[in-house]
Amino acid sequence: MKLAFTGKGGVGKTTVASLLIRSLEKDKRRVLAVDCDPDANLAGALGFPNASEIIPVSKMKDLIHERMEIKNGTPIFYKMNPRIDDIPEKFLNKMGSIELIAMGTVEKGGKGCVCPESVFLKSLLGQIVLGEGEDVVMDMDPGIEHIGRQTAKSVDYFVVIVEPSAKSATTAQKIKKLSADIGIKDVFIIGNKIRDDKDKAFIQSSFGRDAILGMIPMSERILYMYKKAGGELEDKQVLNEIEQIKNKIFTEEKEHAGK
Ligand SMILES: Nc1ncnc2c1ncn2[C@@H]1O[C@H](COP(=O)(O)OP(=O)(O)OP(=O)(O)O)[C@@H](O)[C@H]1O
Ligand SMILES: [Mg+2]
């Protein structure tokens, strides 16, 4: 299935996405990790040894321009359906059964501007076809800018990370609403950095129990893991919660498939 992790800045999208990816890997699933945050750090969180050397797709200007059939600079018209079937291979960084693509930064033009790089990246995401035992986990940039009609083509579910703060809950509510507008199958909420029952109650009162997949405690070990990227997390409570969240996602997926 295709999951996209979203939420306010700093709530733990990259951390929780990387923990889920590792847990899927342990289940022998093949995972494509997609770093959609221009400020890319998913590879580091996952412990890719060459994380800082990974070249994002957006840097491959020549290739993008070739596929978009652009000659001599900025075109007025360009191909809206570039050939991309052979592209993922070129950008895949592999570690065990995890493969990773970093999307990179796309210069934002004026309102309504669709630059070739952004069309290319969206086509690339949209064409990923999954087989049995395969998942795509996307780590999105903070906020709500990435949520557009195109997103729905490449995402089945949004996983919204919420920390116990009013701002993070407000962003999550906005994401929920926008997701419904663009036809995302479902939105899952995960509480993160939970310190006590008050924090839990805050998240529950903001979203209702049914929408919440789990609550991940505030963990000093996570901070530590993050500092030395790639280290195994030694926090049973957090790892158990991730396992339960993963199982709930698969249960939801089965229910959706049966609908
Ligand atoms: N459950 C947790 N307990 C303690 N610290 C956490 C927890 N989850 C995340 N953090 C810490 O919070 C910080 C932000 O986490 P992370 O980078 O995953 O957030 P993000 O939402 O991806 O941020 P950004 O919006 O910048 O991409 C990191 O220092 C991370 O170690
Ligand atoms: Mg992040």
PDB file of C-alpha atoms and ligand atoms in Angstrom:
ATOM      1  CA  MET A   1       0.000   0.000   0.000  1.00  0.00           C
ATOM      2  CA  LYS A   2       1.050   3.603  -0.425  1.00  0.00           C
ATOM      3  CA  LEU A   3       1.299   5.649   2.752  1.00  0.00           C
ATOM      4  CA  ALA A   4       2.259   9.306   3.027  1.00  0.00           C
ATOM      5  CA  PHE A   5       3.397  10.682   6.381  1.00  0.00           C
ATOM      6  CA  THR A   6       2.313  14.249   6.936  1.00  0.00           C
ATOM      7  CA  GLY A   7       1.763  16.762   9.738  1.00  0.00           C
ATOM      8  CA  LYS A   8       3.101  19.970  11.185  1.00  0.00           C
ATOM      9  CA  GLY A   9       6.845  20.626  11.170  1.00  0.00           C
ATOM     10  CA  GLY A  10       8.869  18.714  13.740  1.00  0.00           C
ATOM     11  CA  VAL A  11       6.079  16.431  15.002  1.00  0.00           C
ATOM     12  CA  GLY A  12       8.000  13.256  14.142  1.00  0.00           C
ATOM     13  CA  LYS A  13       7.003  12.353  10.562  1.00  0.00           C
ATOM     14  CA  THR A  14      10.485  11.220   9.546  1.00  0.00           C
ATOM     15  CA  THR A  15      11.106   9.377  12.815  1.00  0.00           C
ATOM     16  CA  VAL A  16       7.829   7.445  12.809  1.00  0.00           C
ATOM     17  CA  ALA A  17       8.007   6.769   9.048  1.00  0.00           C
ATOM     18  CA  SER A  18      11.499   5.335   9.445  1.00  0.00           C
ATOM     19  CA  LEU A  19      10.414   3.123  12.363  1.00  0.00           C
ATOM     20  CA  LEU A  20       7.469   1.795  10.364  1.00  0.00           C
ATOM     21  CA  ILE A  21       9.676   1.184   7.314  1.00  0.00           C
ATOM     22  CA  ARG A  22      12.089  -0.855   9.405  1.00  0.00           C
ATOM     23  CA  SER A  23       9.251  -2.817  10.901  1.00  0.00           C
ATOM     24  CA  LEU A  24       7.881  -3.594   7.412  1.00  0.00           C
ATOM     25  CA  GLU A  25      11.365  -4.666   6.384  1.00  0.00           C
ATOM     26  CA  LYS A  26      11.502  -7.078   9.335  1.00  0.00           C
ATOM     27  CA  ASP A  27       8.288  -8.639   7.994  1.00  0.00           C
ATOM     28  CA  LYS A  28      10.216  -9.315   4.755  1.00  0.00           C
ATOM     29  CA  ARG A  29       8.197  -6.776   2.824  1.00  0.00           C
ATOM     30  CA  ARG A  30       9.862  -4.795   0.080  1.00  0.00           C
ATOM     31  CA  VAL A  31       9.604  -1.109   0.887  1.00  0.00           C
ATOM     32  CA  LEU A  32      10.130   1.889  -1.323  1.00  0.00           C
ATOM     33  CA  ALA A  33      10.913   4.850   0.929  1.00  0.00           C
ATOM     34  CA  VAL A  34      10.302   8.168  -0.789  1.00  0.00           C
ATOM     35  CA  ASP A  35      11.706  11.325   0.745  1.00  0.00           C
ATOM     36  CA  CYS A  36       9.491  14.139  -0.512  1.00  0.00           C
ATOM     37  CA  ASP A  37      10.851  16.700   1.936  1.00  0.00           C
ATOM     38  CA  PRO A  38      13.242  19.147   0.245  1.00  0.00           C
ATOM     39  CA  ASP A  39      15.093  19.151   3.542  1.00  0.00           C
ATOM     40  CA  ALA A  40      15.715  15.431   3.092  1.00  0.00           C
ATOM     41  CA  ASN A  41      16.674  13.301   6.087  1.00  0.00           C
ATOM     42  CA  LEU A  42      14.778  10.021   5.733  1.00  0.00           C
ATOM     43  CA  ALA A  43      17.866   8.196   4.468  1.00  0.00           C
ATOM     44  CA  GLY A  44      19.776   9.347   7.545  1.00  0.00           C
ATOM     45  CA  ALA A  45      16.996   8.284   9.898  1.00  0.00           C
ATOM     46  CA  LEU A  46      16.910   4.860   8.236  1.00  0.00           C
ATOM     47  CA  GLY A  47      20.653   4.515   8.583  1.00  0.00           C
ATOM     48  CA  PHE A  48      21.654   4.521   4.912  1.00  0.00           C
ATOM     49  CA  PRO A  49      25.449   4.571   5.069  1.00  0.00           C
ATOM     50  CA  ASN A  50      25.729   7.052   2.186  1.00  0.00           C
ATOM     51  CA  ALA A  51      22.802   9.237   3.274  1.00  0.00           C
ATOM     52  CA  SER A  52      24.541  12.570   2.694  1.00  0.00           C
ATOM     53  CA  GLU A  53      25.655  11.573  -0.814  1.00  0.00           C
ATOM     54  CA  ILE A  54      22.258  10.581  -2.169  1.00  0.00           C
ATOM     55  CA  ILE A  55      21.423  12.661  -5.236  1.00  0.00           C
ATOM     56  CA  PRO A  56      17.816  13.768  -5.380  1.00  0.00           C
ATOM     57  CA  VAL A  57      15.799  13.303  -8.540  1.00  0.00           C
ATOM     58  CA  SER A  58      15.224  17.041  -8.943  1.00  0.00           C
ATOM     59  CA  LYS A  59      18.969  17.531  -9.473  1.00  0.00           C
ATOM     60  CA  MET A  60      18.854  15.433 -12.635  1.00  0.00           C
ATOM     61  CA  LYS A  61      17.878  18.422 -14.770  1.00  0.00           C
ATOM     62  CA  ASP A  62      19.259  17.065 -18.057  1.00  0.00           C
ATOM     63  CA  LEU A  63      17.338  13.856 -17.720  1.00  0.00           C
ATOM     64  CA  ILE A  64      14.144  15.599 -16.671  1.00  0.00           C
ATOM     65  CA  HIS A  65      14.395  18.027 -19.575  1.00  0.00           C
ATOM     66  CA  GLU A  66      15.081  15.194 -21.999  1.00  0.00           C
ATOM     67  CA  ARG A  67      11.996  13.315 -20.820  1.00  0.00           C
ATOM     68  CA  MET A  68       9.843  16.435 -20.792  1.00  0.00           C
ATOM     69  CA  GLU A  69      11.081  17.136 -24.328  1.00  0.00           C
ATOM     70  CA  ILE A  70      12.329  20.570 -23.393  1.00  0.00           C
ATOM     71  CA  LYS A  71      14.929  22.155 -25.620  1.00  0.00           C
ATOM     72  CA  ASN A  72      16.836  25.368 -24.917  1.00  0.00           C
ATOM     73  CA  GLY A  73      15.530  26.455 -21.559  1.00  0.00           C
ATOM     74  CA  THR A  74      12.036  27.085 -20.332  1.00  0.00           C
ATOM     75  CA  PRO A  75       9.308  25.970 -22.670  1.00  0.00           C
ATOM     76  CA  ILE A  76       5.818  27.281 -23.010  1.00  0.00           C
ATOM     77  CA  PHE A  77       4.547  23.778 -23.657  1.00  0.00           C
ATOM     78  CA  TYR A  78       6.082  20.537 -22.573  1.00  0.00           C
ATOM     79  CA  LYS A  79       5.133  16.924 -22.362  1.00  0.00           C
ATOM     80  CA  MET A  80       2.680  16.365 -19.540  1.00  0.00           C
ATOM     81  CA  ASN A  81       3.176  12.592 -19.635  1.00  0.00           C
ATOM     82  CA  PRO A  82       6.923  12.041 -19.728  1.00  0.00           C
ATOM     83  CA  ARG A  83       8.321   8.539 -20.148  1.00  0.00           C
ATOM     84  CA  ILE A  84       9.233   7.363 -16.699  1.00  0.00           C
ATOM     85  CA  ASP A  85       8.895   3.596 -16.722  1.00  0.00           C
ATOM     86  CA  ASP A  86      12.664   3.081 -16.559  1.00  0.00           C
ATOM     87  CA  ILE A  87      13.418   5.989 -14.238  1.00  0.00           C
ATOM     88  CA  PRO A  88      13.033   4.639 -10.708  1.00  0.00           C
ATOM     89  CA  GLU A  89      15.950   2.231 -11.210  1.00  0.00           C
ATOM     90  CA  LYS A  90      18.303   5.141 -11.808  1.00  0.00           C
ATOM     91  CA  PHE A  91      17.534   6.781  -8.505  1.00  0.00           C
ATOM     92  CA  LEU A  92      17.122   3.821  -6.243  1.00  0.00           C
ATOM     93  CA  ASN A  93      19.398   3.628  -3.238  1.00  0.00           C
ATOM     94  CA  LYS A  94      19.270   0.197  -1.674  1.00  0.00           C
ATOM     95  CA  MET A  95      19.781  -1.089   1.837  1.00  0.00           C
ATOM     96  CA  GLY A  96      18.519  -4.627   2.477  1.00  0.00           C
ATOM     97  CA  SER A  97      14.944  -4.804   1.228  1.00  0.00           C
ATOM     98  CA  ILE A  98      14.511  -1.037   1.602  1.00  0.00           C
ATOM     99  CA  GLU A  99      14.870   1.104  -1.498  1.00  0.00           C
ATOM    100  CA  LEU A 100      14.918   4.862  -1.252  1.00  0.00           C
ATOM    101  CA  ILE A 101      14.342   7.750  -3.628  1.00  0.00           C
ATOM    102  CA  ALA A 102      14.926  11.364  -2.599  1.00  0.00           C
ATOM    103  CA  MET A 103      12.786  13.754  -4.587  1.00  0.00           C
ATOM    104  CA  GLY A 104      14.651  16.966  -3.801  1.00  0.00           C
ATOM    105  CA  THR A 105      13.617  20.578  -4.120  1.00  0.00           C
ATOM    106  CA  VAL A 106      11.447  21.942  -6.840  1.00  0.00           C
ATOM    107  CA  GLU A 107      11.686  25.689  -7.317  1.00  0.00           C
ATOM    108  CA  LYS A 108       8.251  27.102  -6.718  1.00  0.00           C
ATOM    109  CA  GLY A 109       6.984  29.413  -9.428  1.00  0.00           C
ATOM    110  CA  GLY A 110       4.094  31.831  -9.218  1.00  0.00           C
ATOM    111  CA  LYS A 111       0.595  30.707  -8.344  1.00  0.00           C
ATOM    112  CA  GLY A 112      -0.720  28.181 -10.814  1.00  0.00           C
ATOM    113  CA  CYS A 113       2.718  27.607 -12.305  1.00  0.00           C
ATOM    114  CA  VAL A 114       3.481  23.982 -13.014  1.00  0.00           C
ATOM    115  CA  CYS A 115       7.196  23.655 -13.573  1.00  0.00           C
ATOM    116  CA  PRO A 116       8.573  20.690 -15.548  1.00  0.00           C
ATOM    117  CA  GLU A 117      10.430  19.297 -12.542  1.00  0.00           C
ATOM    118  CA  SER A 118       7.282  19.138 -10.477  1.00  0.00           C
ATOM    119  CA  VAL A 119       5.301  17.504 -13.296  1.00  0.00           C
ATOM    120  CA  PHE A 120       8.096  14.984 -13.681  1.00  0.00           C
ATOM    121  CA  LEU A 121       8.234  14.130  -9.977  1.00  0.00           C
ATOM    122  CA  LYS A 122       4.487  13.715  -9.755  1.00  0.00           C
ATOM    123  CA  SER A 123       4.441  11.468 -12.805  1.00  0.00           C
ATOM    124  CA  LEU A 124       7.200   9.428 -11.246  1.00  0.00           C
ATOM    125  CA  LEU A 125       5.239   8.918  -8.033  1.00  0.00           C
ATOM    126  CA  GLY A 126       1.994   8.292  -9.849  1.00  0.00           C
ATOM    127  CA  GLN A 127       3.415   5.451 -11.927  1.00  0.00           C
ATOM    128  CA  ILE A 128       4.770   3.333  -9.092  1.00  0.00           C
ATOM    129  CA  VAL A 129       2.877   0.067  -9.260  1.00  0.00           C
ATOM    130  CA  LEU A 130       2.998  -2.234  -6.281  1.00  0.00           C
ATOM    131  CA  GLY A 131       3.174  -5.985  -6.241  1.00  0.00           C
ATOM    132  CA  GLU A 132       2.249  -8.395  -3.454  1.00  0.00           C
ATOM    133  CA  GLY A 133       4.291  -7.742  -0.293  1.00  0.00           C
ATOM    134  CA  GLU A 134       5.370  -4.278  -1.405  1.00  0.00           C
ATOM    135  CA  ASP A 135       4.762  -0.880   0.156  1.00  0.00           C
ATOM    136  CA  VAL A 136       5.556   2.742  -0.549  1.00  0.00           C
ATOM    137  CA  VAL A 137       6.171   4.999   2.446  1.00  0.00           C
ATOM    138  CA  MET A 138       6.465   8.682   1.641  1.00  0.00           C
ATOM    139  CA  ASP A 139       7.858  11.235   4.064  1.00  0.00           C
ATOM    140  CA  MET A 140       6.250  14.554   3.134  1.00  0.00           C
ATOM    141  CA  ASP A 141       7.356  18.096   3.759  1.00  0.00           C
ATOM    142  CA  PRO A 142       5.721  19.828   6.736  1.00  0.00           C
ATOM    143  CA  GLY A 143       2.365  21.511   6.468  1.00  0.00           C
ATOM    144  CA  ILE A 144      -0.318  21.182   3.833  1.00  0.00           C
ATOM    145  CA  GLU A 145       1.203  22.539   0.631  1.00  0.00           C
ATOM    146  CA  HIS A 146       1.840  19.101  -0.833  1.00  0.00           C
ATOM    147  CA  ILE A 147      -1.816  18.120  -0.717  1.00  0.00           C
ATOM    148  CA  GLY A 148      -3.267  18.588  -4.166  1.00  0.00           C
ATOM    149  CA  ARG A 149      -5.362  16.564  -6.578  1.00  0.00           C
ATOM    150  CA  GLN A 150      -2.217  14.974  -7.995  1.00  0.00           C
ATOM    151  CA  THR A 151      -1.274  13.630  -4.568  1.00  0.00           C
ATOM    152  CA  ALA A 152      -4.308  11.374  -4.508  1.00  0.00           C
ATOM    153  CA  LYS A 153      -2.967   9.508  -7.547  1.00  0.00           C
ATOM    154  CA  SER A 154       0.128   8.387  -5.715  1.00  0.00           C
ATOM    155  CA  VAL A 155      -1.171   7.945  -2.147  1.00  0.00           C
ATOM    156  CA  ASP A 156      -3.709   5.498  -0.671  1.00  0.00           C
ATOM    157  CA  TYR A 157      -3.597   6.716   2.913  1.00  0.00           C
ATOM    158  CA  PHE A 158      -2.311   9.699   4.794  1.00  0.00           C
ATOM    159  CA  VAL A 159      -0.713   9.005   8.143  1.00  0.00           C
ATOM    160  CA  VAL A 160      -0.913  12.245  10.087  1.00  0.00           C
ATOM    161  CA  ILE A 161       1.461  12.604  13.004  1.00  0.00           C
ATOM    162  CA  VAL A 162       0.148  14.793  15.798  1.00  0.00           C
ATOM    163  CA  GLU A 163       1.990  15.929  18.901  1.00  0.00           C
ATOM    164  CA  PRO A 164       0.021  17.209  21.867  1.00  0.00           C
ATOM    165  CA  SER A 165      -0.150  20.831  20.791  1.00  0.00           C
ATOM    166  CA  ALA A 166      -3.034  22.888  19.454  1.00  0.00           C
ATOM    167  CA  LYS A 167      -1.067  23.916  16.357  1.00  0.00           C
ATOM    168  CA  SER A 168      -0.235  20.373  15.399  1.00  0.00           C
ATOM    169  CA  ALA A 169      -3.878  19.319  15.881  1.00  0.00           C
ATOM    170  CA  THR A 170      -5.080  22.223  13.717  1.00  0.00           C
ATOM    171  CA  THR A 171      -2.708  21.246  10.896  1.00  0.00           C
ATOM    172  CA  ALA A 172      -3.911  17.646  11.167  1.00  0.00           C
ATOM    173  CA  GLN A 173      -7.555  18.732  10.944  1.00  0.00           C
ATOM    174  CA  LYS A 174      -6.761  20.728   7.812  1.00  0.00           C
ATOM    175  CA  ILE A 175      -5.013  17.725   6.285  1.00  0.00           C
ATOM    176  CA  LYS A 176      -8.051  15.546   7.085  1.00  0.00           C
ATOM    177  CA  LYS A 177     -10.394  17.942   5.401  1.00  0.00           C
ATOM    178  CA  LEU A 178      -8.230  18.421   2.297  1.00  0.00           C
ATOM    179  CA  SER A 179      -7.733  14.661   2.004  1.00  0.00           C
ATOM    180  CA  ALA A 180     -11.458  14.077   1.856  1.00  0.00           C
ATOM    181  CA  ASP A 181     -11.714  16.734  -0.869  1.00  0.00           C
ATOM    182  CA  ILE A 182      -9.131  15.047  -3.092  1.00  0.00           C
ATOM    183  CA  GLY A 183     -10.317  11.479  -2.572  1.00  0.00           C
ATOM    184  CA  ILE A 184      -7.656   9.918  -0.349  1.00  0.00           C
ATOM    185  CA  LYS A 185      -9.018   6.533   0.864  1.00  0.00           C
ATOM    186  CA  ASP A 186      -8.489   7.207   4.556  1.00  0.00           C
ATOM    187  CA  VAL A 187      -6.551   9.310   7.038  1.00  0.00           C
ATOM    188  CA  PHE A 188      -4.886   7.702  10.041  1.00  0.00           C
ATOM    189  CA  ILE A 189      -3.859   9.721  13.070  1.00  0.00           C
ATOM    190  CA  ILE A 190      -0.868   8.819  15.217  1.00  0.00           C
ATOM    191  CA  GLY A 191      -0.207  10.679  18.453  1.00  0.00           C
ATOM    192  CA  ASN A 192       3.526  11.191  19.044  1.00  0.00           C
ATOM    193  CA  LYS A 193       5.675  12.512  21.907  1.00  0.00           C
ATOM    194  CA  ILE A 194       2.992  11.513  24.392  1.00  0.00           C
ATOM    195  CA  ARG A 195       4.083  12.163  27.987  1.00  0.00           C
ATOM    196  CA  ASP A 196       1.010  11.288  30.048  1.00  0.00           C
ATOM    197  CA  ASP A 197      -2.736  10.656  30.102  1.00  0.00           C
ATOM    198  CA  LYS A 198      -3.433  14.337  29.650  1.00  0.00           C
ATOM    199  CA  ASP A 199      -1.590  14.269  26.311  1.00  0.00           C
ATOM    200  CA  LYS A 200      -3.552  11.182  25.283  1.00  0.00           C
ATOM    201  CA  ALA A 201      -6.816  12.820  26.239  1.00  0.00           C
ATOM    202  CA  PHE A 202      -5.913  15.904  24.207  1.00  0.00           C
ATOM    203  CA  ILE A 203      -5.314  13.865  21.047  1.00  0.00           C
ATOM    204  CA  GLN A 204      -8.460  11.790  21.648  1.00  0.00           C
ATOM    205  CA  SER A 205     -10.608  14.858  22.138  1.00  0.00           C
ATOM    206  CA  SER A 206      -9.252  16.338  18.904  1.00  0.00           C
ATOM    207  CA  PHE A 207      -9.887  13.315  16.684  1.00  0.00           C
ATOM    208  CA  GLY A 208     -12.013  10.685  18.404  1.00  0.00           C
ATOM    209  CA  ARG A 209     -10.732   7.234  19.331  1.00  0.00           C
ATOM    210  CA  ASP A 210     -11.623   5.514  16.061  1.00  0.00           C
ATOM    211  CA  ALA A 211      -9.413   7.675  13.893  1.00  0.00           C
ATOM    212  CA  ILE A 212      -6.360   7.192  16.089  1.00  0.00           C
ATOM    213  CA  LEU A 213      -4.049   4.317  15.197  1.00  0.00           C
ATOM    214  CA  GLY A 214      -1.779   4.646  18.183  1.00  0.00           C
ATOM    215  CA  MET A 215       0.080   6.839  20.611  1.00  0.00           C
ATOM    216  CA  ILE A 216       3.859   6.821  20.657  1.00  0.00           C
ATOM    217  CA  PRO A 217       5.410   7.894  23.939  1.00  0.00           C
ATOM    218  CA  MET A 218       7.973  10.640  24.304  1.00  0.00           C
ATOM    219  CA  SER A 219      11.193   8.675  24.312  1.00  0.00           C
ATOM    220  CA  GLU A 220      14.686   9.791  25.157  1.00  0.00           C
ATOM    221  CA  ARG A 221      15.930   6.780  23.227  1.00  0.00           C
ATOM    222  CA  ILE A 222      14.418   8.193  20.030  1.00  0.00           C
ATOM    223  CA  LEU A 223      16.344  11.409  20.501  1.00  0.00           C
ATOM    224  CA  TYR A 224      19.464   9.348  20.970  1.00  0.00           C
ATOM    225  CA  MET A 225      18.770   7.144  17.951  1.00  0.00           C
ATOM    226  CA  TYR A 226      18.287  10.200  15.828  1.00  0.00           C
ATOM    227  CA  LYS A 227      21.628  11.665  16.856  1.00  0.00           C
ATOM    228  CA  LYS A 228      23.501   8.584  15.720  1.00  0.00           C
ATOM    229  CA  ALA A 229      21.363   7.882  12.682  1.00  0.00           C
ATOM    230  CA  GLY A 230      20.651   4.295  11.853  1.00  0.00           C
ATOM    231  CA  GLY A 231      21.178   2.939  15.362  1.00  0.00           C
ATOM    232  CA  GLU A 232      18.638   0.334  16.466  1.00  0.00           C
ATOM    233  CA  LEU A 233      16.017   1.872  18.703  1.00  0.00           C
ATOM    234  CA  GLU A 234      16.195   0.334  22.155  1.00  0.00           C
ATOM    235  CA  ASP A 235      12.777   1.250  23.405  1.00  0.00           C
ATOM    236  CA  LYS A 236      10.405  -1.720  23.667  1.00  0.00           C
ATOM    237  CA  GLN A 237       7.393   0.461  24.403  1.00  0.00           C
ATOM    238  CA  VAL A 238       7.850   2.474  21.227  1.00  0.00           C
ATOM    239  CA  LEU A 239       8.644  -0.589  19.104  1.00  0.00           C
ATOM    240  CA  ASN A 240       5.536  -2.414  20.409  1.00  0.00           C
ATOM    241  CA  GLU A 241       3.392   0.583  19.598  1.00  0.00           C
ATOM    242  CA  ILE A 242       4.826   0.695  16.056  1.00  0.00           C
ATOM    243  CA  GLU A 243       4.013  -3.027  15.635  1.00  0.00           C
ATOM    244  CA  GLN A 244       0.425  -2.445  16.732  1.00  0.00           C
ATOM    245  CA  ILE A 245       0.089   0.567  14.461  1.00  0.00           C
ATOM    246  CA  LYS A 246       1.389  -1.472  11.523  1.00  0.00           C
ATOM    247  CA  ASN A 247      -1.104  -4.266  12.229  1.00  0.00           C
ATOM    248  CA  LYS A 248      -3.962  -1.782  12.439  1.00  0.00           C
ATOM    249  CA  ILE A 249      -2.952  -0.266   9.089  1.00  0.00           C
ATOM    250  CA  PHE A 250      -3.103  -3.711   7.465  1.00  0.00           C
ATOM    251  CA  THR A 251      -6.476  -4.404   9.077  1.00  0.00           C
ATOM    252  CA  GLU A 252      -7.815  -1.092   7.737  1.00  0.00           C
ATOM    253  CA  GLU A 253      -6.378  -1.907   4.312  1.00  0.00           C
ATOM    254  CA  LYS A 254      -8.218  -5.247   4.305  1.00  0.00           C
ATOM    255  CA  GLU A 255     -11.450  -3.523   5.255  1.00  0.00           C
ATOM    256  CA  HIS A 256     -11.020  -1.001   2.457  1.00  0.00           C
ATOM    257  CA  ALA A 257     -10.251  -3.778  -0.025  1.00  0.00           C
ATOM    258  CA  GLY A 258     -13.484  -5.523   1.005  1.00  0.00           C
ATOM    259  CA  LYS A 259     -15.598  -2.415   0.454  1.00  0.00           C
TER     260      LYS A 259
HETATM  261  N1  LIG B   1       8.409   9.949  20.297  1.00  0.00           N
HETATM  262  C1  LIG B   1       9.431  10.811  20.351  1.00  0.00           C
HETATM  263  N2  LIG B   1      10.092  11.025  21.500  1.00  0.00           N
HETATM  264  C2  LIG B   1      11.124  11.889  21.591  1.00  0.00           C
HETATM  265  N3  LIG B   1      11.596  12.593  20.559  1.00  0.00           N
HETATM  266  C3  LIG B   1      10.985  12.430  19.373  1.00  0.00           C
HETATM  267  C4  LIG B   1       9.881  11.537  19.183  1.00  0.00           C
HETATM  268  N4  LIG B   1       9.507  11.595  17.881  1.00  0.00           N
HETATM  269  C5  LIG B   1      10.337  12.463  17.288  1.00  0.00           C
HETATM  270  N5  LIG B   1      11.224  12.982  18.158  1.00  0.00           N
HETATM  271  C6  LIG B   1      12.258  13.997  17.922  1.00  0.00           C
HETATM  272  O1  LIG B   1      11.637  15.162  17.401  1.00  0.00           O
HETATM  273  C7  LIG B   1      12.474  15.785  16.453  1.00  0.00           C
HETATM  274  C8  LIG B   1      11.703  15.958  15.154  1.00  0.00           C
HETATM  275  O2  LIG B   1      11.438  14.680  14.632  1.00  0.00           O
HETATM  276  P1  LIG B   1      11.349  14.434  13.050  1.00  0.00           P
HETATM  277  O3  LIG B   1      12.512  14.997  12.346  1.00  0.00           O
HETATM  278  O4  LIG B   1      11.037  13.003  12.856  1.00  0.00           O
HETATM  279  O5  LIG B   1      10.077  15.332  12.750  1.00  0.00           O
HETATM  280  P2  LIG B   1       9.499  15.754  11.332  1.00  0.00           P
HETATM  281  O6  LIG B   1       8.046  15.897  11.526  1.00  0.00           O
HETATM  282  O7  LIG B   1       9.974  14.811  10.294  1.00  0.00           O
HETATM  283  O8  LIG B   1      10.202  17.169  11.150  1.00  0.00           O
HETATM  284  P3  LIG B   1      10.218  18.068   9.819  1.00  0.00           P
HETATM  285  O9  LIG B   1       8.883  18.703   9.750  1.00  0.00           O
HETATM  286  O10 LIG B   1      11.327  19.015  10.073  1.00  0.00           O
HETATM  287  O11 LIG B   1      10.468  17.129   8.657  1.00  0.00           O
HETATM  288  C9  LIG B   1      13.700  14.916  16.313  1.00  0.00           C
HETATM  289  O12 LIG B   1      14.722  15.453  17.106  1.00  0.00           O
HETATM  290  C10 LIG B   1      13.248  13.570  16.843  1.00  0.00           C
HETATM  291  O13 LIG B   1      14.301  12.841  17.417  1.00  0.00           O
HETATM  292 MG    MG B   2      10.957  15.198   8.482  1.00  0.00          MG
END
